[in-house]
Short mmCIF file of C-alpha atoms and ligand atoms in Angstrom, two decimals:
data_model
loop_
_atom_site.label_atom_id
_atom_site.label_comp_id
_atom_site.label_asym_id
_atom_site.label_seq_id
_atom_site.Cartn_x
_atom_site.Cartn_y
_atom_site.Cartn_z
CA UNK A 285 63.86 88.61 82.22
CA UNK A 286 64.60 86.29 85.25
CA UNK A 287 62.62 83.46 86.06
CA UNK A 288 59.87 83.10 88.97
CA UNK A 289 62.09 81.98 91.89
CA UNK A 290 60.93 78.21 92.86
CA UNK A 291 62.07 77.15 96.04
CA UNK A 292 64.00 73.81 96.96
CA UNK A 293 62.37 71.22 98.37
CA UNK A 294 64.21 69.33 101.77
CA UNK A 295 64.86 65.88 100.83
CA UNK A 296 67.11 63.48 102.14
CA UNK A 297 68.38 60.17 100.79
CA UNK A 298 68.37 57.01 102.78
CA UNK A 299 71.60 57.79 104.25
CA UNK A 300 70.67 61.11 105.64
CA UNK A 301 72.42 63.25 102.66
CA UNK A 302 70.53 65.94 101.59
CA UNK A 303 69.51 65.64 98.55
CA UNK A 304 68.25 67.59 95.52
CA UNK A 305 65.35 65.62 93.02
CA UNK A 306 65.48 68.73 90.40
CA UNK A 307 69.37 68.29 89.93
CA UNK A 308 69.63 64.17 90.82
CA UNK A 309 72.60 65.02 93.03
CA UNK A 310 73.46 65.55 97.17
CA UNK A 311 73.97 69.01 98.43
CA UNK A 312 77.20 67.70 100.12
CA UNK A 313 79.14 64.65 100.48
CA UNK A 314 77.82 61.70 102.85
CA UNK A 315 81.16 62.13 104.63
CA UNK A 316 79.88 65.48 105.98
CA UNK A 317 78.85 68.95 105.23
CA UNK A 318 80.85 71.02 107.50
CA UNK A 319 84.19 68.80 106.66
CA UNK A 320 83.40 69.23 103.49
CA UNK A 321 83.29 72.75 103.62
CA UNK A 322 86.64 73.14 105.59
CA UNK A 323 88.41 70.65 103.35
CA UNK A 324 87.47 71.57 99.66
CA UNK A 325 86.80 75.22 100.41
CA UNK A 326 88.53 77.24 103.48
CA UNK A 327 91.80 75.05 103.11
CA UNK A 328 91.01 75.18 99.03
CA UNK A 329 91.89 78.73 99.17
CA UNK A 330 94.37 78.81 101.84
CA UNK A 331 91.45 80.12 104.68
CA UNK A 332 92.15 81.20 106.96
CA UNK A 333 95.88 82.17 106.58
CA UNK A 334 95.34 84.27 103.43
CA UNK A 335 92.77 86.84 104.82
CA UNK A 336 95.44 87.91 106.96
CA UNK A 337 96.45 91.62 107.06
CA UNK A 338 93.79 92.24 104.32
CA UNK A 339 90.89 94.96 105.81
CA UNK A 340 88.19 93.52 103.92
CA UNK A 341 88.07 89.86 102.27
CA UNK A 342 85.49 88.64 99.97
CA UNK A 343 84.31 85.58 99.10
CA UNK A 344 82.52 84.78 95.79
CA UNK A 345 80.20 81.52 95.61
CA UNK A 346 78.46 79.81 93.00
CA UNK A 347 75.49 77.84 94.55
CA UNK A 348 74.24 79.03 98.17
CA UNK A 349 72.16 75.69 99.11
CA UNK A 350 71.90 75.47 102.88
CA UNK A 351 74.68 78.02 103.82
CA UNK A 352 77.18 75.44 105.21
CA UNK A 353 79.85 76.81 103.44
CA UNK A 354 79.18 80.43 104.76
CA UNK A 355 78.74 79.17 108.08
CA UNK A 356 81.75 77.36 108.11
CA UNK A 357 83.78 80.60 107.10
CA UNK A 358 81.91 82.60 109.20
CA UNK A 359 82.98 80.51 111.91
CA UNK A 360 86.46 80.14 111.32
CA UNK A 361 86.22 84.24 111.14
CA UNK A 362 84.91 84.08 114.55
CA UNK A 363 87.82 81.68 115.77
CA UNK A 364 90.38 83.58 113.91
CA UNK A 365 92.65 86.06 116.08
CA UNK A 366 93.78 87.53 112.69
CA UNK A 367 90.81 87.67 111.24
CA UNK A 368 90.18 90.63 108.72
CA UNK A 369 87.96 93.46 110.29
CA UNK A 370 85.43 92.79 107.30
CA UNK A 371 84.24 89.70 105.89
CA UNK A 372 82.37 89.71 103.05
CA UNK A 373 80.42 86.64 101.69
CA UNK A 374 78.27 86.91 98.16
CA UNK A 375 76.56 83.65 97.26
CA UNK A 376 74.14 82.86 94.27
CA UNK A 377 71.10 81.05 94.70
CA UNK A 378 68.38 79.88 92.26
CA UNK A 379 66.38 77.60 94.28
CA UNK A 380 66.57 78.69 98.00
CA UNK A 381 65.02 77.09 100.75
CA UNK A 382 62.65 78.28 102.85
CA UNK A 383 63.56 79.34 106.24
CA UNK A 384 61.56 76.38 108.10
CA UNK A 385 63.40 73.97 105.80
CA UNK A 386 66.86 75.48 106.29
CA UNK A 387 66.68 75.26 110.24
CA UNK A 388 65.22 71.37 109.70
CA UNK A 389 68.36 70.96 107.38
CA UNK A 390 70.95 72.57 110.11
CA UNK A 391 69.26 70.63 112.62
CA UNK A 392 69.80 67.22 110.68
CA UNK A 393 73.33 68.02 109.83
CA UNK A 394 75.39 70.64 111.77
CA UNK A 395 77.41 68.72 114.50
CA UNK A 396 79.67 71.46 115.86
CA UNK A 397 78.50 73.54 118.83
CA UNK A 398 80.44 76.64 117.64
CA UNK A 399 78.80 76.54 114.10
CA UNK A 400 75.07 76.04 115.42
CA UNK A 401 74.50 79.39 117.10
CA UNK A 402 75.83 80.74 113.76
CA UNK A 403 73.57 78.81 111.79
CA UNK A 404 70.36 80.13 114.29
CA UNK A 405 71.67 83.77 113.26
CA UNK A 406 71.23 83.08 109.76
CA UNK A 407 67.70 81.64 109.86
CA UNK A 408 66.22 84.25 111.89
CA UNK A 409 67.52 86.94 109.17
CA UNK A 410 66.59 84.79 106.27
CA UNK A 411 65.18 87.14 103.38
CA UNK A 412 61.73 86.44 101.61
CA UNK A 413 61.92 84.25 98.83
CA UNK A 414 62.06 86.72 96.08
CA UNK A 415 64.63 86.96 93.18
CA UNK A 416 67.17 89.79 93.59
CA UNK A 417 69.77 90.87 96.04
CA UNK A 418 69.27 90.36 99.54
CA UNK A 419 71.82 91.73 101.89
CA UNK A 420 72.17 90.57 105.80
CA UNK A 421 74.59 92.09 107.83
CA UNK A 422 75.95 90.04 110.88
CA UNK A 423 78.43 90.72 113.78
CA UNK A 424 77.13 94.57 113.89
CA UNK A 425 77.92 94.58 110.58
CA UNK A 426 81.55 93.58 110.49
CA UNK A 427 80.23 90.11 108.22
CA UNK A 428 78.01 90.74 105.15
CA UNK A 429 76.28 87.86 103.56
CA UNK A 430 74.83 89.10 100.15
CA UNK A 431 72.49 86.73 98.87
CA UNK A 432 71.54 86.59 94.85
CA UNK A 433 68.39 84.74 94.35
CA UNK A 434 68.33 84.21 90.58
CA UNK A 435 70.14 82.25 87.62
CA UNK A 436 73.79 82.07 88.19
CA UNK A 437 74.26 82.97 84.61
CA UNK A 438 72.12 86.31 84.79
CA UNK A 439 72.80 87.40 88.06
CA UNK A 440 76.95 87.24 87.78
CA UNK A 441 77.44 89.18 84.85
CA UNK A 442 75.71 92.16 87.28
CA UNK A 443 77.64 91.64 90.33
CA UNK A 444 80.42 93.75 89.15
CA UNK A 445 77.86 96.71 88.89
CA UNK A 446 77.41 95.92 92.75
CA UNK A 447 81.55 96.82 93.34
CA UNK A 448 82.26 93.28 94.11
CA UNK A 449 85.71 92.09 93.71
CA UNK A 450 86.40 88.45 94.58
CA UNK A 451 89.35 87.25 96.91
CA UNK A 452 88.56 83.88 97.08
CA UNK A 453 85.71 81.79 94.73
CA UNK A 454 84.24 78.81 96.03
CA UNK A 455 82.73 76.78 92.91
CA UNK A 456 79.74 74.55 94.22
CA UNK A 457 77.26 74.39 91.93
CA UNK A 458 76.59 70.64 92.36
CA UNK A 459 78.25 68.46 89.79
CA UNK A 460 78.86 69.48 86.24
CA UNK A 461 78.09 66.44 84.78
CA UNK A 462 74.18 66.79 86.78
CA UNK A 463 74.18 70.47 86.52
CA UNK A 464 75.99 72.28 83.19
CA UNK A 465 74.16 75.43 83.75
CA UNK A 466 76.79 76.33 86.66
CA UNK A 467 80.10 75.79 84.98
CA UNK A 468 79.45 77.40 81.47
CA UNK A 469 82.23 79.46 79.81
CA UNK A 470 80.09 82.51 80.88
CA UNK A 471 80.18 81.61 84.32
CA UNK A 472 83.90 81.65 84.47
CA UNK A 473 84.00 84.88 82.03
CA UNK A 474 81.69 86.68 85.05
CA UNK A 475 84.06 85.29 87.33
CA UNK A 476 87.22 86.04 85.80
CA UNK A 477 86.13 89.63 85.52
CA UNK A 478 85.07 90.16 89.13
CA UNK A 479 87.97 88.28 90.64
CA UNK A 480 90.90 90.47 92.20
CA UNK A 481 94.53 89.85 90.97
CA UNK A 482 95.39 87.33 93.93
CA UNK A 483 92.00 85.82 93.68
CA UNK A 484 92.07 81.97 94.50
CA UNK A 485 89.56 79.50 93.73
CA UNK A 486 88.25 75.72 94.95
CA UNK A 487 86.30 72.96 94.21
CA UNK A 488 85.48 69.79 94.30
CA UNK A 489 85.54 68.82 90.83
CA UNK A 490 88.06 68.09 88.72
CA UNK A 491 86.24 67.24 84.99
CA UNK A 492 87.91 68.13 82.00
CA UNK A 493 85.89 71.09 80.75
CA UNK A 494 86.02 72.95 84.13
CA UNK A 495 90.06 72.93 83.75
CA UNK A 496 89.84 73.95 80.20
CA UNK A 497 87.32 76.87 81.13
CA UNK A 498 89.66 78.02 84.10
CA UNK A 499 92.88 78.11 81.78
CA UNK A 500 90.46 79.65 79.04
CA UNK A 501 89.59 82.41 81.51
CA UNK A 502 92.93 83.32 82.76
CA UNK A 503 92.91 80.89 85.94
CA UNK A 504 95.73 78.38 87.16
CA UNK A 505 94.97 75.31 88.43
CA UNK A 506 96.20 72.42 90.72
CA UNK A 507 94.98 69.09 91.61
CA UNK A 508 95.22 68.17 94.98
CA UNK A 509 93.39 65.44 97.15
CA UNK A 510 89.55 65.34 97.45
CA UNK A 511 87.38 64.95 100.39
CA UNK A 512 85.13 62.10 101.42
CA UNK A 513 87.13 59.59 99.24
CA UNK A 514 87.55 61.40 96.03
CA UNK A 515 90.83 60.94 94.79
CA UNK A 516 91.11 64.87 93.41
CA UNK A 517 89.52 67.64 93.37
CA UNK A 518 91.10 71.38 91.69
CA UNK A 519 92.37 74.58 93.62
CA UNK A 520 93.96 77.61 92.05
CA UNK A 521 94.36 81.12 91.23
CA UNK A 522 94.48 84.27 88.64
CA UNK A 523 97.59 83.21 86.28
CA UNK A 524 100.29 85.73 87.17
CA UNK A 525 101.49 84.90 83.58
CA UNK A 526 101.05 81.62 81.04
CA UNK A 527 98.65 79.20 83.03
CA UNK A 528 100.39 76.25 84.53
CA UNK A 529 98.58 72.92 83.07
CA UNK A 530 98.53 69.22 84.95
CA UNK A 531 97.24 66.60 83.62
C1 LIG B 5 75.96 71.47 95.95
S1 LIG B 5 74.61 72.78 96.15
C2 LIG B 5 75.55 74.30 97.40
C3 LIG B 5 75.80 73.96 98.63
C4 LIG B 5 76.07 75.40 99.57
N1 LIG B 5 77.19 76.21 98.89
C5 LIG B 5 76.47 74.88 101.19
O1 LIG B 5 77.09 75.03 101.96
O2 LIG B 5 75.27 74.26 101.27
C6 LIG B 5 74.44 73.60 94.94
C7 LIG B 5 73.63 74.70 95.09
O3 LIG B 5 73.39 75.31 93.71
C8 LIG B 5 72.23 75.91 93.08
N2 LIG B 5 72.15 75.84 91.62
C9 LIG B 5 71.89 74.91 90.82
N3 LIG B 5 71.87 75.89 89.76
C10 LIG B 5 72.21 77.00 89.71
C11 LIG B 5 71.89 77.85 88.91
N4 LIG B 5 71.87 77.70 87.40
N5 LIG B 5 72.00 79.25 89.24
C12 LIG B 5 72.17 79.61 90.51
N6 LIG B 5 71.79 78.63 91.33
C13 LIG B 5 72.04 77.05 90.98
C14 LIG B 5 71.45 74.84 93.66
O4 LIG B 5 70.09 75.32 93.77
C15 LIG B 5 72.30 74.49 95.01
O5 LIG B 5 71.72 75.01 96.07
#
């Protein structure tokens, strides 16, 4: 049975970075929220290039938080003359912010004039904080955001029933050491089930047990330069044959 939904409080560290007291972790790197989204999740998944020529492109994200990754992806889609006709973004969130806290968070951290109006549109469409699936349509339905409010371990296994098939996976559930629930073998098994054959993934972590879980569930990974002083992060794709393991 789903737990009751508990919203997240909006808390900032002294350096202005949003912080989760519940998970004792920050929502994004102190070096920049949008810059992190672009380096780790867009570049890490080969976007925007990988969506060229596709009629529809679907991103699955673990952890919606303030929606910075969604906004960066939506803005990149807007900017791209070769964008796919349809962009579908599906994200899971157990502790959503209220609309007013989301607006306050965006005012504090969005430093890009092209992204700020999209953030306003998102907040204006923000659903009630009720557990379950909420679908928001933007740009006359060309862009959809499916927000699954609930525990990732409960929600992810059911996404396939909604016809979700991922082209790109953003693994963004706080650091594995702080929040192991978002990095369990069951989470990777669910992601593997809904990943298309050419699906890619990216994440800021390079923790050993995440690498092992990726391999165990049919993904291959490479280590690349991280963001904001982090030496390494992981990117990869569904394995075509034998997994390629790098130390
Ligand atoms: C690092 S933040 C995500 C940042 C976000 N992607 C963005 O662009 O703003 C991680 C998110 O995962 C959510 N989360 C943590 N544990 C979860 C769980 N077990 N199930 C679902 N969501 C969870 C947190 O509430 C938090 O919003």
